[in-house]
Amino acid sequence: MITVPATSADLDWSVSVLARRREPLVEYAPIFWRAAPDAGASHRAFIESLLTEGGARAYRTTASVLIAAPRGDGWLIDDAFVEGKHWACGDGRDLWAAFAAEGHGSQVRFVCPTYEKDRADFARAVGLAVAESWWLMELPGSGGGESGVNVPLSGADAITVGAPPVYAPPGPILFLPAAADADTALPAAVAKAPELGCAAIVVNQKAGDRDLANSLISHGFRRHCDYYTGIVRSI
């Protein structure tokens, strides 16, 4: 498969291809990933800013696209779509090869929702490993709160976070970057989030923290998204 740079001339095509990735994810988290009414236009504006002003590297085949956005001293890959079976042998490898030719030796953070198993398998195949995971609890019937509110909880600090413009949950997300005392913090978060009008709760778990993972499971959270990190290398 021929891989070429994706440019501003490919914007409409790229947005339509990336929408094919978002749509099936809604099934797994319909509140967290509820699409905004203007999702296509919002995503187009975001991708355009990355390509024209944000220093992104973007690549496409006839059916797939990968966009690497600058992040600190490396790259963030979130906006990427490859049909599942083609990650391991096909477009996924070709897109990665094009990216690695430019980004070899730099750091990368690769966003892999747990529902995209072929994507995660590919991340491991190119030498990346999970650095942290987000665990999710959606809150049906809750919403209307404000983002940017610092929320002290017993056992953790939290903040209400608004969704990216492409998504429109009915309220912000209560985000816990860490939990010093999970068995205290998690029930406190579950009780407080609806009072704050939050549509969901997300807890960050560092890789290897099995005690926190076990507490999250026991309190009704599910592992929702893994963040793979490592060095960009050719394959």
PDB file of N, CA, C and O in Angstrom, residues 17-29 32-33 43 65 77-88 110-125 130 167 222-228:
ATOM      1  N   VAL A  17     -12.904   9.668   7.383  1.00  0.00           N
ATOM      2  CA  VAL A  17     -12.293   8.395   7.753  1.00  0.00           C
ATOM      3  C   VAL A  17     -12.209   8.267   9.276  1.00  0.00           C
ATOM      4  O   VAL A  17     -12.524   7.209   9.850  1.00  0.00           O
ATOM      5  N   LEU A  18     -11.807   9.330   9.957  1.00  0.00           N
ATOM      6  CA  LEU A  18     -11.690   9.279  11.410  1.00  0.00           C
ATOM      7  C   LEU A  18     -13.046   9.119  12.079  1.00  0.00           C
ATOM      8  O   LEU A  18     -13.145   8.544  13.170  1.00  0.00           O
ATOM      9  N   ALA A  19     -14.106   9.618  11.448  1.00  0.00           N
ATOM     10  CA  ALA A  19     -15.450   9.428  12.001  1.00  0.00           C
ATOM     11  C   ALA A  19     -15.812   7.952  12.032  1.00  0.00           C
ATOM     12  O   ALA A  19     -16.559   7.499  12.912  1.00  0.00           O
ATOM     13  N   ARG A  20     -15.278   7.176  11.103  1.00  0.00           N
ATOM     14  CA  ARG A  20     -15.533   5.732  11.087  1.00  0.00           C
ATOM     15  C   ARG A  20     -14.927   5.063  12.314  1.00  0.00           C
ATOM     16  O   ARG A  20     -15.376   3.979  12.716  1.00  0.00           O
ATOM     17  N   ARG A  21     -13.917   5.672  12.891  1.00  0.00           N
ATOM     18  CA  ARG A  21     -13.346   5.133  14.122  1.00  0.00           C
ATOM     19  C   ARG A  21     -14.227   5.488  15.320  1.00  0.00           C
ATOM     20  O   ARG A  21     -14.464   4.657  16.202  1.00  0.00           O
ATOM     21  N   ARG A  22     -14.698   6.744  15.385  1.00  0.00           N
ATOM     22  CA  ARG A  22     -15.455   7.187  16.554  1.00  0.00           C
ATOM     23  C   ARG A  22     -16.794   6.489  16.680  1.00  0.00           C
ATOM     24  O   ARG A  22     -17.229   6.153  17.787  1.00  0.00           O
ATOM     25  N   GLU A  23     -17.466   6.290  15.565  1.00  0.00           N
ATOM     26  CA  GLU A  23     -18.844   5.819  15.612  1.00  0.00           C
ATOM     27  C   GLU A  23     -19.011   4.497  16.369  1.00  0.00           C
ATOM     28  O   GLU A  23     -19.888   4.392  17.233  1.00  0.00           O
ATOM     29  N   PRO A  24     -18.194   3.466  16.114  1.00  0.00           N
ATOM     30  CA  PRO A  24     -18.388   2.225  16.875  1.00  0.00           C
ATOM     31  C   PRO A  24     -18.034   2.333  18.342  1.00  0.00           C
ATOM     32  O   PRO A  24     -18.536   1.569  19.173  1.00  0.00           O
ATOM     33  N   LEU A  25     -17.168   3.289  18.696  1.00  0.00           N
ATOM     34  CA  LEU A  25     -16.785   3.432  20.099  1.00  0.00           C
ATOM     35  C   LEU A  25     -17.959   3.892  20.970  1.00  0.00           C
ATOM     36  O   LEU A  25     -18.004   3.589  22.166  1.00  0.00           O
ATOM     37  N   VAL A  26     -18.902   4.617  20.373  1.00  0.00           N
ATOM     38  CA  VAL A  26     -20.041   5.129  21.137  1.00  0.00           C
ATOM     39  C   VAL A  26     -20.819   3.991  21.790  1.00  0.00           C
ATOM     40  O   VAL A  26     -21.375   4.141  22.886  1.00  0.00           O
ATOM     41  N   GLU A  27     -20.837   2.842  21.138  1.00  0.00           N
ATOM     42  CA  GLU A  27     -21.538   1.680  21.701  1.00  0.00           C
ATOM     43  C   GLU A  27     -21.009   1.321  23.083  1.00  0.00           C
ATOM     44  O   GLU A  27     -21.764   0.879  23.954  1.00  0.00           O
ATOM     45  N   TYR A  28     -19.712   1.506  23.300  1.00  0.00           N
ATOM     46  CA  TYR A  28     -19.078   1.059  24.544  1.00  0.00           C
ATOM     47  C   TYR A  28     -19.139   2.115  25.645  1.00  0.00           C
ATOM     48  O   TYR A  28     -19.010   1.776  26.826  1.00  0.00           O
ATOM     49  N   ALA A  29     -19.287   3.378  25.265  1.00  0.00           N
ATOM     50  CA  ALA A  29     -19.382   4.451  26.264  1.00  0.00           C
ATOM     51  C   ALA A  29     -20.267   5.553  25.694  1.00  0.00           C
ATOM     52  O   ALA A  29     -19.795   6.611  25.286  1.00  0.00           O
ATOM     53  N   PHE A  32     -19.894   9.051  27.630  1.00  0.00           N
ATOM     54  CA  PHE A  32     -18.561   9.638  27.518  1.00  0.00           C
ATOM     55  C   PHE A  32     -18.263  10.069  26.089  1.00  0.00           C
ATOM     56  O   PHE A  32     -17.676  11.121  25.841  1.00  0.00           O
ATOM     57  N   TRP A  33     -18.662   9.234  25.114  1.00  0.00           N
ATOM     58  CA  TRP A  33     -18.347   9.493  23.707  1.00  0.00           C
ATOM     59  C   TRP A  33     -19.555   9.974  22.906  1.00  0.00           C
ATOM     60  O   TRP A  33     -19.579   9.825  21.681  1.00  0.00           O
ATOM     61  N   HIS A  43     -14.180  18.669  14.465  1.00  0.00           N
ATOM     62  CA  HIS A  43     -13.003  17.833  14.242  1.00  0.00           C
ATOM     63  C   HIS A  43     -12.195  18.363  13.059  1.00  0.00           C
ATOM     64  O   HIS A  43     -10.955  18.367  13.097  1.00  0.00           O
ATOM     65  N   VAL A  65      -5.589   6.567   7.896  1.00  0.00           N
ATOM     66  CA  VAL A  65      -4.886   7.812   8.189  1.00  0.00           C
ATOM     67  C   VAL A  65      -4.301   7.742   9.595  1.00  0.00           C
ATOM     68  O   VAL A  65      -4.862   7.087  10.486  1.00  0.00           O
ATOM     69  N   ILE A  77      -0.292  10.167  19.437  1.00  0.00           N
ATOM     70  CA  ILE A  77      -1.106   9.584  18.377  1.00  0.00           C
ATOM     71  C   ILE A  77      -2.454   9.186  18.968  1.00  0.00           C
ATOM     72  O   ILE A  77      -2.537   8.286  19.812  1.00  0.00           O
ATOM     73  N   ASP A  78      -3.483   9.888  18.562  1.00  0.00           N
ATOM     74  CA  ASP A  78      -4.855   9.568  18.937  1.00  0.00           C
ATOM     75  C   ASP A  78      -5.688   9.455  17.670  1.00  0.00           C
ATOM     76  O   ASP A  78      -6.340   8.449  17.413  1.00  0.00           O
ATOM     77  N   ASP A  79      -5.633  10.493  16.844  1.00  0.00           N
ATOM     78  CA  ASP A  79      -6.388  10.501  15.597  1.00  0.00           C
ATOM     79  C   ASP A  79      -5.719   9.581  14.580  1.00  0.00           C
ATOM     80  O   ASP A  79      -4.809   9.977  13.844  1.00  0.00           O
ATOM     81  N   ALA A  80      -6.154   8.349  14.565  1.00  0.00           N
ATOM     82  CA  ALA A  80      -5.643   7.364  13.606  1.00  0.00           C
ATOM     83  C   ALA A  80      -6.734   6.333  13.377  1.00  0.00           C
ATOM     84  O   ALA A  80      -7.403   5.899  14.319  1.00  0.00           O
ATOM     85  N   PHE A  81      -6.920   5.969  12.132  1.00  0.00           N
ATOM     86  CA  PHE A  81      -7.902   4.931  11.817  1.00  0.00           C
ATOM     87  C   PHE A  81      -7.311   3.949  10.829  1.00  0.00           C
ATOM     88  O   PHE A  81      -6.822   4.316   9.755  1.00  0.00           O
ATOM     89  N   VAL A  82      -7.351   2.680  11.219  1.00  0.00           N
ATOM     90  CA  VAL A  82      -6.999   1.554  10.365  1.00  0.00           C
ATOM     91  C   VAL A  82      -8.019   0.461  10.660  1.00  0.00           C
ATOM     92  O   VAL A  82      -8.333   0.212  11.830  1.00  0.00           O
ATOM     93  N   GLU A  83      -8.560  -0.157   9.632  1.00  0.00           N
ATOM     94  CA  GLU A  83      -9.453  -1.293   9.877  1.00  0.00           C
ATOM     95  C   GLU A  83      -8.711  -2.315  10.733  1.00  0.00           C
ATOM     96  O   GLU A  83      -7.526  -2.591  10.507  1.00  0.00           O
ATOM     97  N   GLY A  84      -9.410  -2.875  11.727  1.00  0.00           N
ATOM     98  CA  GLY A  84      -8.771  -3.712  12.738  1.00  0.00           C
ATOM     99  C   GLY A  84      -7.764  -4.711  12.216  1.00  0.00           C
ATOM    100  O   GLY A  84      -6.612  -4.750  12.661  1.00  0.00           O
ATOM    101  N   LYS A  85      -8.149  -5.513  11.230  1.00  0.00           N
ATOM    102  CA  LYS A  85      -7.270  -6.586  10.762  1.00  0.00           C
ATOM    103  C   LYS A  85      -6.059  -6.057   9.994  1.00  0.00           C
ATOM    104  O   LYS A  85      -5.108  -6.802   9.745  1.00  0.00           O
ATOM    105  N   HIS A  86      -6.103  -4.785   9.623  1.00  0.00           N
ATOM    106  CA  HIS A  86      -5.002  -4.224   8.837  1.00  0.00           C
ATOM    107  C   HIS A  86      -3.953  -3.500   9.686  1.00  0.00           C
ATOM    108  O   HIS A  86      -2.982  -2.987   9.136  1.00  0.00           O
ATOM    109  N   TRP A  87      -4.143  -3.467  11.011  1.00  0.00           N
ATOM    110  CA  TRP A  87      -3.106  -2.868  11.858  1.00  0.00           C
ATOM    111  C   TRP A  87      -1.833  -3.707  11.789  1.00  0.00           C
ATOM    112  O   TRP A  87      -0.738  -3.194  11.591  1.00  0.00           O
ATOM    113  N   ALA A  88      -1.966  -5.000  11.950  1.00  0.00           N
ATOM    114  CA  ALA A  88      -0.783  -5.864  12.084  1.00  0.00           C
ATOM    115  C   ALA A  88      -0.039  -6.038  10.769  1.00  0.00           C
ATOM    116  O   ALA A  88       1.193  -6.076  10.748  1.00  0.00           O
ATOM    117  N   PHE A 110       0.631   6.734  22.636  1.00  0.00           N
ATOM    118  CA  PHE A 110      -0.324   6.161  21.695  1.00  0.00           C
ATOM    119  C   PHE A 110      -1.601   5.820  22.465  1.00  0.00           C
ATOM    120  O   PHE A 110      -1.598   4.989  23.369  1.00  0.00           O
ATOM    121  N   VAL A 111      -2.700   6.466  22.106  1.00  0.00           N
ATOM    122  CA  VAL A 111      -3.969   6.309  22.815  1.00  0.00           C
ATOM    123  C   VAL A 111      -4.711   5.093  22.269  1.00  0.00           C
ATOM    124  O   VAL A 111      -5.003   5.019  21.070  1.00  0.00           O
ATOM    125  N   CYS A 112      -5.018   4.144  23.153  1.00  0.00           N
ATOM    126  CA  CYS A 112      -5.665   2.895  22.737  1.00  0.00           C
ATOM    127  C   CYS A 112      -6.855   2.586  23.639  1.00  0.00           C
ATOM    128  O   CYS A 112      -6.684   1.951  24.696  1.00  0.00           O
ATOM    129  N   PRO A 113      -8.073   3.016  23.272  1.00  0.00           N
ATOM    130  CA  PRO A 113      -9.244   2.542  24.013  1.00  0.00           C
ATOM    131  C   PRO A 113      -9.232   1.019  24.087  1.00  0.00           C
ATOM    132  O   PRO A 113      -8.843   0.339  23.121  1.00  0.00           O
ATOM    133  N   THR A 114      -9.624   0.487  25.200  1.00  0.00           N
ATOM    134  CA  THR A 114      -9.507  -0.955  25.417  1.00  0.00           C
ATOM    135  C   THR A 114     -10.362  -1.762  24.451  1.00  0.00           C
ATOM    136  O   THR A 114     -10.147  -2.965  24.295  1.00  0.00           O
ATOM    137  N   TYR A 115     -11.321  -1.108  23.800  1.00  0.00           N
ATOM    138  CA  TYR A 115     -12.218  -1.793  22.876  1.00  0.00           C
ATOM    139  C   TYR A 115     -11.567  -1.986  21.502  1.00  0.00           C
ATOM    140  O   TYR A 115     -12.086  -2.739  20.678  1.00  0.00           O
ATOM    141  N   GLU A 116     -10.442  -1.313  21.264  1.00  0.00           N
ATOM    142  CA  GLU A 116      -9.740  -1.421  19.986  1.00  0.00           C
ATOM    143  C   GLU A 116      -8.545  -2.365  20.158  1.00  0.00           C
ATOM    144  O   GLU A 116      -7.395  -1.947  20.250  1.00  0.00           O
ATOM    145  N   LYS A 117      -8.834  -3.644  20.199  1.00  0.00           N
ATOM    146  CA  LYS A 117      -7.818  -4.622  20.561  1.00  0.00           C
ATOM    147  C   LYS A 117      -6.709  -4.738  19.503  1.00  0.00           C
ATOM    148  O   LYS A 117      -5.542  -4.923  19.851  1.00  0.00           O
ATOM    149  N   ASP A 118      -7.058  -4.644  18.230  1.00  0.00           N
ATOM    150  CA  ASP A 118      -6.032  -4.732  17.188  1.00  0.00           C
ATOM    151  C   ASP A 118      -5.069  -3.553  17.271  1.00  0.00           C
ATOM    152  O   ASP A 118      -3.871  -3.692  17.026  1.00  0.00           O
ATOM    153  N   ARG A 119      -5.591  -2.415  17.607  1.00  0.00           N
ATOM    154  CA  ARG A 119      -4.766  -1.211  17.773  1.00  0.00           C
ATOM    155  C   ARG A 119      -3.774  -1.408  18.919  1.00  0.00           C
ATOM    156  O   ARG A 119      -2.590  -1.072  18.806  1.00  0.00           O
ATOM    157  N   ALA A 120      -4.262  -1.934  20.040  1.00  0.00           N
ATOM    158  CA  ALA A 120      -3.390  -2.170  21.196  1.00  0.00           C
ATOM    159  C   ALA A 120      -2.352  -3.249  20.890  1.00  0.00           C
ATOM    160  O   ALA A 120      -1.182  -3.130  21.290  1.00  0.00           O
ATOM    161  N   ASP A 121      -2.758  -4.298  20.191  1.00  0.00           N
ATOM    162  CA  ASP A 121      -1.791  -5.331  19.805  1.00  0.00           C
ATOM    163  C   ASP A 121      -0.676  -4.726  18.961  1.00  0.00           C
ATOM    164  O   ASP A 121       0.505  -5.074  19.113  1.00  0.00           O
ATOM    165  N   PHE A 122      -1.042  -3.809  18.079  1.00  0.00           N
ATOM    166  CA  PHE A 122      -0.037  -3.172  17.231  1.00  0.00           C
ATOM    167  C   PHE A 122       0.894  -2.308  18.071  1.00  0.00           C
ATOM    168  O   PHE A 122       2.114  -2.301  17.852  1.00  0.00           O
ATOM    169  N   ALA A 123       0.344  -1.574  19.035  1.00  0.00           N
ATOM    170  CA  ALA A 123       1.193  -0.743  19.899  1.00  0.00           C
ATOM    171  C   ALA A 123       2.262  -1.587  20.584  1.00  0.00           C
ATOM    172  O   ALA A 123       3.433  -1.197  20.655  1.00  0.00           O
ATOM    173  N   ARG A 124       1.879  -2.750  21.073  1.00  0.00           N
ATOM    174  CA  ARG A 124       2.855  -3.634  21.709  1.00  0.00           C
ATOM    175  C   ARG A 124       3.852  -4.168  20.681  1.00  0.00           C
ATOM    176  O   ARG A 124       5.045  -4.317  20.975  1.00  0.00           O
ATOM    177  N   ALA A 125       3.372  -4.445  19.470  1.00  0.00           N
ATOM    178  CA  ALA A 125       4.247  -5.004  18.436  1.00  0.00           C
ATOM    179  C   ALA A 125       5.347  -4.039  18.025  1.00  0.00           C
ATOM    180  O   ALA A 125       6.428  -4.471  17.607  1.00  0.00           O
ATOM    181  N   VAL A 130       2.117  -0.082  28.153  1.00  0.00           N
ATOM    182  CA  VAL A 130       1.135   0.738  28.862  1.00  0.00           C
ATOM    183  C   VAL A 130       1.820   1.501  30.000  1.00  0.00           C
ATOM    184  O   VAL A 130       2.489   0.904  30.844  1.00  0.00           O
ATOM    185  N   TYR A 167     -17.109  15.970  21.199  1.00  0.00           N
ATOM    186  CA  TYR A 167     -18.008  15.177  22.033  1.00  0.00           C
ATOM    187  C   TYR A 167     -18.928  16.090  22.838  1.00  0.00           C
ATOM    188  O   TYR A 167     -18.594  17.252  23.111  1.00  0.00           O
ATOM    189  N   ARG A 222     -14.706   0.380  35.022  1.00  0.00           N
ATOM    190  CA  ARG A 222     -14.145  -0.505  34.001  1.00  0.00           C
ATOM    191  C   ARG A 222     -12.971   0.173  33.320  1.00  0.00           C
ATOM    192  O   ARG A 222     -12.974   1.391  33.128  1.00  0.00           O
ATOM    193  N   ARG A 223     -11.962  -0.631  33.001  1.00  0.00           N
ATOM    194  CA  ARG A 223     -10.798  -0.077  32.309  1.00  0.00           C
ATOM    195  C   ARG A 223     -11.231   0.342  30.915  1.00  0.00           C
ATOM    196  O   ARG A 223     -11.748  -0.452  30.143  1.00  0.00           O
ATOM    197  N   HIS A 224     -11.006   1.596  30.596  1.00  0.00           N
ATOM    198  CA  HIS A 224     -11.635   2.221  29.435  1.00  0.00           C
ATOM    199  C   HIS A 224     -10.626   2.566  28.345  1.00  0.00           C
ATOM    200  O   HIS A 224     -10.917   2.424  27.158  1.00  0.00           O
ATOM    201  N   CYS A 225      -9.439   3.004  28.739  1.00  0.00           N
ATOM    202  CA  CYS A 225      -8.471   3.467  27.748  1.00  0.00           C
ATOM    203  C   CYS A 225      -7.058   3.280  28.295  1.00  0.00           C
ATOM    204  O   CYS A 225      -6.782   3.644  29.444  1.00  0.00           O
ATOM    205  N   ASP A 226      -6.193   2.702  27.466  1.00  0.00           N
ATOM    206  CA  ASP A 226      -4.789   2.521  27.833  1.00  0.00           C
ATOM    207  C   ASP A 226      -3.929   3.505  27.058  1.00  0.00           C
ATOM    208  O   ASP A 226      -4.198   3.792  25.878  1.00  0.00           O
ATOM    209  N   TYR A 227      -2.898   4.001  27.716  1.00  0.00           N
ATOM    210  CA  TYR A 227      -1.960   4.943  27.100  1.00  0.00           C
ATOM    211  C   TYR A 227      -0.597   4.261  27.011  1.00  0.00           C
ATOM    212  O   TYR A 227       0.062   4.041  28.022  1.00  0.00           O
ATOM    213  N   TYR A 228      -0.232   3.912  25.782  1.00  0.00           N
ATOM    214  CA  TYR A 228       1.039   3.246  25.524  1.00  0.00           C
ATOM    215  C   TYR A 228       2.114   4.297  25.247  1.00  0.00           C
ATOM    216  O   TYR A 228       1.862   5.289  24.548  1.00  0.00           O
TER     217      TYR A 228
END
